[in-house]
Coordinates of C-alpha atoms and ligand atoms in Angstrom, one line a residue:
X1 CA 4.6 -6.0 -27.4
X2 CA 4.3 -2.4 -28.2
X3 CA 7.2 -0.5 -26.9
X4 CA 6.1 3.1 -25.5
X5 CA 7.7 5.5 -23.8
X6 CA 6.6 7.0 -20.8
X7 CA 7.9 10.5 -19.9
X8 CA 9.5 10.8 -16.7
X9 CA 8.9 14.7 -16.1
X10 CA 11.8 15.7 -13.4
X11 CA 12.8 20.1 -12.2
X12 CA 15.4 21.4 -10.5
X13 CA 13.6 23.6 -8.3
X14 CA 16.8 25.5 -8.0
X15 CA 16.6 26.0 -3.9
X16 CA 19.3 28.1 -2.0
X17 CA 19.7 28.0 1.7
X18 CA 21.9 29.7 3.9
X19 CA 24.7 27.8 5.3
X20 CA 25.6 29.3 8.7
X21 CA 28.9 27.4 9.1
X22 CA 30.1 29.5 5.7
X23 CA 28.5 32.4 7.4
X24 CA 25.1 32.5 5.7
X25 CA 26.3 32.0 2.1
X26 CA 23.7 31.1 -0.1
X27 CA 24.2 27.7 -1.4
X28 CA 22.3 25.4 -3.5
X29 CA 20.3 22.6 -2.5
X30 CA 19.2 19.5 -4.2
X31 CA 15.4 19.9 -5.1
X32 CA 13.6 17.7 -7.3
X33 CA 10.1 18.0 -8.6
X34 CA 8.5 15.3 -10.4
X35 CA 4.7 14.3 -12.1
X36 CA 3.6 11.3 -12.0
X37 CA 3.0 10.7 -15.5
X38 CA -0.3 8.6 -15.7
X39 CA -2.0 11.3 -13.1
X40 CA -0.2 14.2 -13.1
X41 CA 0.0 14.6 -9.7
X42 CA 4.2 16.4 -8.2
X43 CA 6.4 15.2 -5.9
X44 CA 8.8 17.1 -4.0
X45 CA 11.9 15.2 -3.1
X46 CA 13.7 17.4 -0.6
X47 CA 17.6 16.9 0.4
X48 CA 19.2 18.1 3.5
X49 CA 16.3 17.2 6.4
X50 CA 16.1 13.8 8.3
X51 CA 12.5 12.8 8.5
X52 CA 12.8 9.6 9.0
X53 CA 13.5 8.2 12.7
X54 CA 16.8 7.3 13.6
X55 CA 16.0 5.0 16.3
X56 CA 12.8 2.4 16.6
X57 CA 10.1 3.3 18.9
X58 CA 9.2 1.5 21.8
X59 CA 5.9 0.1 20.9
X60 CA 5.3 -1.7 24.3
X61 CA 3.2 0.8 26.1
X62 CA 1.1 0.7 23.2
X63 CA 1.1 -2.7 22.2
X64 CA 0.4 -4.6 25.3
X65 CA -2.8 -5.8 26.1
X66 CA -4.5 -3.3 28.6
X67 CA -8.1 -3.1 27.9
X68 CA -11.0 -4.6 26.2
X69 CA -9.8 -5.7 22.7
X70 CA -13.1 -6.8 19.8
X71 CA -10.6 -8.9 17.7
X72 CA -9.0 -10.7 20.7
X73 CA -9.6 -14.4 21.1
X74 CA -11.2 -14.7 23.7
X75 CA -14.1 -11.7 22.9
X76 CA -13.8 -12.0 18.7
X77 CA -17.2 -14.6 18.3
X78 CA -18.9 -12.4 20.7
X79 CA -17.7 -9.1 19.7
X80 CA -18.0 -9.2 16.6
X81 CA -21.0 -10.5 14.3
X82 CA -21.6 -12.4 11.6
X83 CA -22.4 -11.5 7.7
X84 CA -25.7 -12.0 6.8
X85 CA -26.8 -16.2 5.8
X86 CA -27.5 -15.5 2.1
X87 CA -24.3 -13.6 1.4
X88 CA -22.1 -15.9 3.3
X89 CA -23.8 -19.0 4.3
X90 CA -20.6 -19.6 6.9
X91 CA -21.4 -16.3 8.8
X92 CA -18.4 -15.6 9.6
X93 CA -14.9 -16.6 7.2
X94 CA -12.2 -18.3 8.4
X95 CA -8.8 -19.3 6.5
X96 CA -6.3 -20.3 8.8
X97 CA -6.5 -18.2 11.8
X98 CA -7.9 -15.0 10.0
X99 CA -11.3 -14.3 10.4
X100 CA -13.4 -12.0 8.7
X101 CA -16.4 -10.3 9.7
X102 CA -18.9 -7.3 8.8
X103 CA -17.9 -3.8 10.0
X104 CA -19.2 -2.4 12.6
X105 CA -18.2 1.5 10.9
X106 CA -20.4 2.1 7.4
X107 CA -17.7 4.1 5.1
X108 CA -19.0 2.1 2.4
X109 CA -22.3 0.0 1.2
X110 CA -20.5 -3.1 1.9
X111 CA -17.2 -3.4 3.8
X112 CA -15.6 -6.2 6.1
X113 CA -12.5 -6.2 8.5
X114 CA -10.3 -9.0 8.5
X115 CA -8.3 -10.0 11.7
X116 CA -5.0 -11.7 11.0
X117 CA -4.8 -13.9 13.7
X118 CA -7.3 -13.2 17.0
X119 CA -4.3 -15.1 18.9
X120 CA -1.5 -12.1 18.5
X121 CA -3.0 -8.6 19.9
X122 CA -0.2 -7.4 17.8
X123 CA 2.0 -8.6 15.4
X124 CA 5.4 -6.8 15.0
X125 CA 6.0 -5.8 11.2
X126 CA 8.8 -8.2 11.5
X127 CA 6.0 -10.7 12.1
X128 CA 4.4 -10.7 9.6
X129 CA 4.8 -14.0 7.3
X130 CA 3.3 -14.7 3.8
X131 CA 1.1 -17.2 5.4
X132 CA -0.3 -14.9 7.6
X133 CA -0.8 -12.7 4.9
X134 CA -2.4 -14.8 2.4
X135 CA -4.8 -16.2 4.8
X136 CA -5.9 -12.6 5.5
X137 CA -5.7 -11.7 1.8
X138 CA -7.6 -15.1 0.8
X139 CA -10.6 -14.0 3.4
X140 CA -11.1 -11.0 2.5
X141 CA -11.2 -11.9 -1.5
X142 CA -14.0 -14.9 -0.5
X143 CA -15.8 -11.8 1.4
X144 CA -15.7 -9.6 -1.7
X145 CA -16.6 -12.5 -4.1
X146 CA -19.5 -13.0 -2.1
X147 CA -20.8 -9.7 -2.1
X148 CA -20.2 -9.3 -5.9
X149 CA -22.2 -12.4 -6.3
X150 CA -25.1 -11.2 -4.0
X151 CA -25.1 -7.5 -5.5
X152 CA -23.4 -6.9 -8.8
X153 CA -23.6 -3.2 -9.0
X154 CA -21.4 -3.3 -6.2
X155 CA -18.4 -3.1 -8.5
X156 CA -15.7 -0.7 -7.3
X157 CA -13.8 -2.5 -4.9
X158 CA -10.7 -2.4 -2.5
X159 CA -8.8 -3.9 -0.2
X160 CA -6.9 -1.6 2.5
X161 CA -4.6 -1.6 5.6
X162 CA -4.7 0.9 8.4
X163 CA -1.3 0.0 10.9
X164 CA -0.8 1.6 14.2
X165 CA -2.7 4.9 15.5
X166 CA -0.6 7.1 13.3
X167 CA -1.6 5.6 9.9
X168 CA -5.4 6.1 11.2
X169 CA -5.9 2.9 13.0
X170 CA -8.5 3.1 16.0
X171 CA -7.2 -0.4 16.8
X172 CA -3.6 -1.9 17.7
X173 CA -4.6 -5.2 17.0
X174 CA -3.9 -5.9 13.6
X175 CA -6.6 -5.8 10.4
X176 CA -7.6 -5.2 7.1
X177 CA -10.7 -3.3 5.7
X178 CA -12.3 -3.5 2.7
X179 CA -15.0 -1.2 0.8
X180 CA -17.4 -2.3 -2.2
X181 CA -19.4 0.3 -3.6
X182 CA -21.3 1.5 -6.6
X183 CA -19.3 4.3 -7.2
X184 CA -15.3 4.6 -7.0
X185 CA -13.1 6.0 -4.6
X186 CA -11.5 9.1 -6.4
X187 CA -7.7 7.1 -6.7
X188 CA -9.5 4.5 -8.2
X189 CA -11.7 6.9 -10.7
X190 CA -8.5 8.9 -11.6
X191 CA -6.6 6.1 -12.2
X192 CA -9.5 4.5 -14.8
X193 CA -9.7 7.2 -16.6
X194 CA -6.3 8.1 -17.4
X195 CA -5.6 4.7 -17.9
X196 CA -8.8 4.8 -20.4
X197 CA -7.0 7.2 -22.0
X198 CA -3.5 6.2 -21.7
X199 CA -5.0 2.7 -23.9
X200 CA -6.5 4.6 -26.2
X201 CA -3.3 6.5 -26.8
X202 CA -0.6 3.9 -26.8
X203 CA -2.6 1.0 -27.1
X204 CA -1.0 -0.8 -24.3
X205 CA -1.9 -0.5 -20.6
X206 CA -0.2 2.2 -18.7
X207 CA 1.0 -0.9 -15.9
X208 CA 2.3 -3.5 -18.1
X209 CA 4.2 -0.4 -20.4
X210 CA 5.4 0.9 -17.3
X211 CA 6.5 -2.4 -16.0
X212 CA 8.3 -3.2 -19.2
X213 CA 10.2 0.4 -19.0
X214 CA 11.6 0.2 -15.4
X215 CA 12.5 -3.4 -15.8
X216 CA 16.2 -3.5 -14.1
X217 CA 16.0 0.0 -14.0
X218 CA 17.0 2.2 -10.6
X219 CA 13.4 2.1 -9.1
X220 CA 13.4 -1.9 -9.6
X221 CA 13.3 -3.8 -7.1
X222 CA 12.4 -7.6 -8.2
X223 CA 9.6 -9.9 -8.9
X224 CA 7.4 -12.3 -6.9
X225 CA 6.1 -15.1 -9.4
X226 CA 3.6 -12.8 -11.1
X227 CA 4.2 -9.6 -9.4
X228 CA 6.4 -7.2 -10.2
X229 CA 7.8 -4.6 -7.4
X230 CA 8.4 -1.1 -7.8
X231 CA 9.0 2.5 -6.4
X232 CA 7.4 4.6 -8.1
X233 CA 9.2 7.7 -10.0
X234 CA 7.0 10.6 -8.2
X235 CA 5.8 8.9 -4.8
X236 CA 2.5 10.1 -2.7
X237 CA 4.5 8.8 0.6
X238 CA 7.5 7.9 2.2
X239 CA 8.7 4.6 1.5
X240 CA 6.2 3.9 -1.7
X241 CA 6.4 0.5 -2.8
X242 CA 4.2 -0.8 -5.6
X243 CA 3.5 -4.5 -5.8
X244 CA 2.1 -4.9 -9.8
X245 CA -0.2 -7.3 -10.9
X246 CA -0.5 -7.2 -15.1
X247 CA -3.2 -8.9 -16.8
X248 CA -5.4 -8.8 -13.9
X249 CA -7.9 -5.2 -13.3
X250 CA -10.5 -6.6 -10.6
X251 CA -10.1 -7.7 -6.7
X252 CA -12.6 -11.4 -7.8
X253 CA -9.7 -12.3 -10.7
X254 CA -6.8 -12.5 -7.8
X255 CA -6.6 -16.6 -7.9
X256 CA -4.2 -18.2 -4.9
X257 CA -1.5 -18.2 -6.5
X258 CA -1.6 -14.0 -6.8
X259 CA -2.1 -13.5 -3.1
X260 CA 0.9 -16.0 -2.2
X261 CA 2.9 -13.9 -5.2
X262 CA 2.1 -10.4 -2.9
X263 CA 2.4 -11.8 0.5
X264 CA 6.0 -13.0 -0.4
X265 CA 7.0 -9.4 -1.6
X266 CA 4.9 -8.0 1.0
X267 CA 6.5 -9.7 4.2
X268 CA 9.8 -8.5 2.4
X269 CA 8.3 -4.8 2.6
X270 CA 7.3 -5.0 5.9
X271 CA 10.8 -6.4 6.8
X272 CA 12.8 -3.6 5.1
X273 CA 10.3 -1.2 7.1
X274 CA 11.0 -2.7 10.4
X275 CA 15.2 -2.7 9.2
X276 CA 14.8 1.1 8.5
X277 CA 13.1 1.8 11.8
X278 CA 9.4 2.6 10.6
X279 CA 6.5 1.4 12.4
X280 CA 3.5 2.2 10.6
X281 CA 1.7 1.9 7.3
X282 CA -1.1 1.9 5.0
X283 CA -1.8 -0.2 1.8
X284 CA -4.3 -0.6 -0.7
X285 CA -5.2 -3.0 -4.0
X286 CA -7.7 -1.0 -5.6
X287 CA -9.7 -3.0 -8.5
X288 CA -11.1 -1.5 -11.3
X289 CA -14.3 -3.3 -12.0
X290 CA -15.1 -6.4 -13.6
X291 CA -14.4 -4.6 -17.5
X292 CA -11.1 -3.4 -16.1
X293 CA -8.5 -4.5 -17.8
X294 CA -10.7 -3.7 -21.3
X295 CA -10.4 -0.5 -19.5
X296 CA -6.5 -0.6 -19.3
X297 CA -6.6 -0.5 -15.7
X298 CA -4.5 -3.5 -14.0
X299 CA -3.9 -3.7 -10.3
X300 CA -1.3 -2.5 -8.1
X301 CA -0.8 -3.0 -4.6
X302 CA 0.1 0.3 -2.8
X303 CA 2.1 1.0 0.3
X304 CA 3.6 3.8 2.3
X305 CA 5.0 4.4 5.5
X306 CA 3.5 6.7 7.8
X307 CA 5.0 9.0 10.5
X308 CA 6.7 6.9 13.6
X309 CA 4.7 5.8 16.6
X310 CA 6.4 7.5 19.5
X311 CA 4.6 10.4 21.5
X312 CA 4.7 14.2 19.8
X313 CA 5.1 12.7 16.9
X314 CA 5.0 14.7 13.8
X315 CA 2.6 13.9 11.6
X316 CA 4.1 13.0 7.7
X317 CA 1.2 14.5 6.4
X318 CA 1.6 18.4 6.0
X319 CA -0.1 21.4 4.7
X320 CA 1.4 20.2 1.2
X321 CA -0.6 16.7 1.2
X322 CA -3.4 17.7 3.3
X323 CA -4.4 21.2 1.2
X324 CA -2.1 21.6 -1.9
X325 CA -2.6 17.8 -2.9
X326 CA 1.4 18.0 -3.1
X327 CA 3.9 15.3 -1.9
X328 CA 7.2 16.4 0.1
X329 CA 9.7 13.0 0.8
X330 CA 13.0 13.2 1.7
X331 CA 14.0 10.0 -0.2
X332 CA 14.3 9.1 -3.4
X333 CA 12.8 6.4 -4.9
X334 CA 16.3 5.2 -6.3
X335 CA 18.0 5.3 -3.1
X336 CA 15.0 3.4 -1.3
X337 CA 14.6 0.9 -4.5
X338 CA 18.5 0.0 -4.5
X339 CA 18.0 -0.9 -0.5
X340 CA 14.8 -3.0 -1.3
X341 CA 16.4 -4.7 -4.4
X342 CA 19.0 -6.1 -2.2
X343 CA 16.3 -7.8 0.2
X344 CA 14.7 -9.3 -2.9
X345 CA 17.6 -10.5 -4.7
X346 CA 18.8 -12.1 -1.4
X347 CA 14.9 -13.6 -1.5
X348 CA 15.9 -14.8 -5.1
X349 CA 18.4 -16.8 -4.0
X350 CA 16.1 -18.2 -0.5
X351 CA 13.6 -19.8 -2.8
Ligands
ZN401 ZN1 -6.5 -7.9 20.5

């Protein structure tokens, strides 16, 4: 293995705030400024403000069942249609009690939602088990399998989570999305071509170098068989976790035992969320194409929390990540990885 060392590129920003209990003295505040050094985007990790809730929201008034719901039971086989017969000869896929079906919203030439279960209108991120996530995971990889067989220019593909209204999500009851296009989404395009490069330079993929470097390291936080769980050093969102897959670059390569490797860490992640009072999310597992990994690219699930469901909420999202395509957290990965690691090591000792 070649050894290569990434830079981690950290500032002071050297902040000073007043401090009214010393009468307005200017004092100094912790202010960090990091790039992510495979894209180059920064990262502001602020100290001294409390953005993340202190209590959990009542999600009842949202969760309950009030009105008509597509990916309910009792309305999903007529709500909902079926893919066509010569991509998916079933119509619609079922594993377990997912169900995945066309969607109704074009964002992308091909895309599919997946519905955990029909059976739960919502499912509590304490919920969440790995079987119910590998049954999703599993249906929406036969989906995208069947579209790259039926359309192989269709190469750039991905696998996402909206969670709650706040994360995006025009539904409560839980799903998954998917896009397959012939061009990438700009993540996925940024992240080939510095990882192009990065190969070229090093001659080792950026994933499996960085993997080897944080190994044990503060931003660890464990290993599921073949996945490896991170934070990562200069986040895009509160509570970042990255869920690493070496040695794989395209969504069609993720065999079973992969998804049962993610869905383990996963249901851990959406544990720790639920213990630290969060209610929403997005993920994504972004594949690179079916030359990917000749590419350097490997895959690496993605997930953040988003701003609390409770009414007036404020949006995590700011003029900084909406317009100056900056990050502002108020954690740092360390502190969030050393509360993660413990979950996982206590998982270590489960199994
Ligand atoms: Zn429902």
């Amino acid at each position: 293995m070649v050894r290569v060392n990434i830079e981690m590129e950290e500032v002071d920003l050297e902040a000073f705030v007043p401090d009214i209990s010393q009468a307005g003295a200017m004092v100094k505040v912790d202010l960090r400024y990091r790039v992510d050094p495979l894209l180059g985007t920064s990262t502001r990790i602020i100290s001294g403000s409390k953005l993340n809730p202190s209590e959990r929201a009542d999600l009842t008034p949202l969760t309950e069942r009030g009105g008509f719901c597509p990916f309910c039971r009792e309305n999903v086989e007529s709500a909902t249609a079926a893919f066509p017969r010569e991509i998916v000869p079933e119509g619609k896929i079922r594993v377990g009690k997912a169900v995945v079906v066309p969607n109704i919203l074009a964002y992308s030439t091909s895309s599919a939602v997946g519905i955990y279960d029909t059976e739960r209108h919502f499912i509590s991120l304490s919920e969440f088990d790995r079987s119910t996530l590998t049954d999703a995971f599993e249906g929406m990889l036969l989906h995208c399998r069947a579209v790259r067989r039926s359309d192989q220019r269709l190469l750039y593909s991905s696998i996402s989570a909206n969670y709650l209204p706040s994360s995006g999500s025009s539904l409560v009851h839980p799903h998954l999305q998917s896009s397959h296009d012939v061009v990438p989404l700009t993540s996925q395009r940024q992240r080939l071509v510095a990882s192009e490069r990065f190969l070229a330079e090093h001659g080792v993929p950026y994933l499996t170098a960085l993997v080897e470097q944080e190994r044990d390291g503060d931003r660890f936080v464990g290993t599921t068989g073949s996945v490896t769980w991170l934070t990562p050093f200069a986040p895009t969102g509160f509570h970042e976790v990255w869920g690493v897959v070496t040695g794989r670059g395209d969504l069609p390569q993720v065999d079973h035992a992969v998804v049962e490797d993610l869905a383990v860490g996963l249901e851990e992640v959406l544990y720790a969320y639920d213990a630290a009072n969060l209610s929403a999310f997005n993920f994504t597992l972004q594949g690179g194409g079916p030359d990917a990994t000749d590419r350097g690219f490997e895959l690496c699930f993605k997930i953040v929390s988003r701003a609390p469901v409770e009414p007036y909420y404020r949006s995590d999202v700011t003029y900084f990540e909406k317009l100056a395509s900056e990050t502002m957290i108020d954690t740092s990965p360390e502190i969030w990885a050393a509360s993660l690691r413990r979950r996982f090591n206590e998982l270590k000792t489960r199994q």
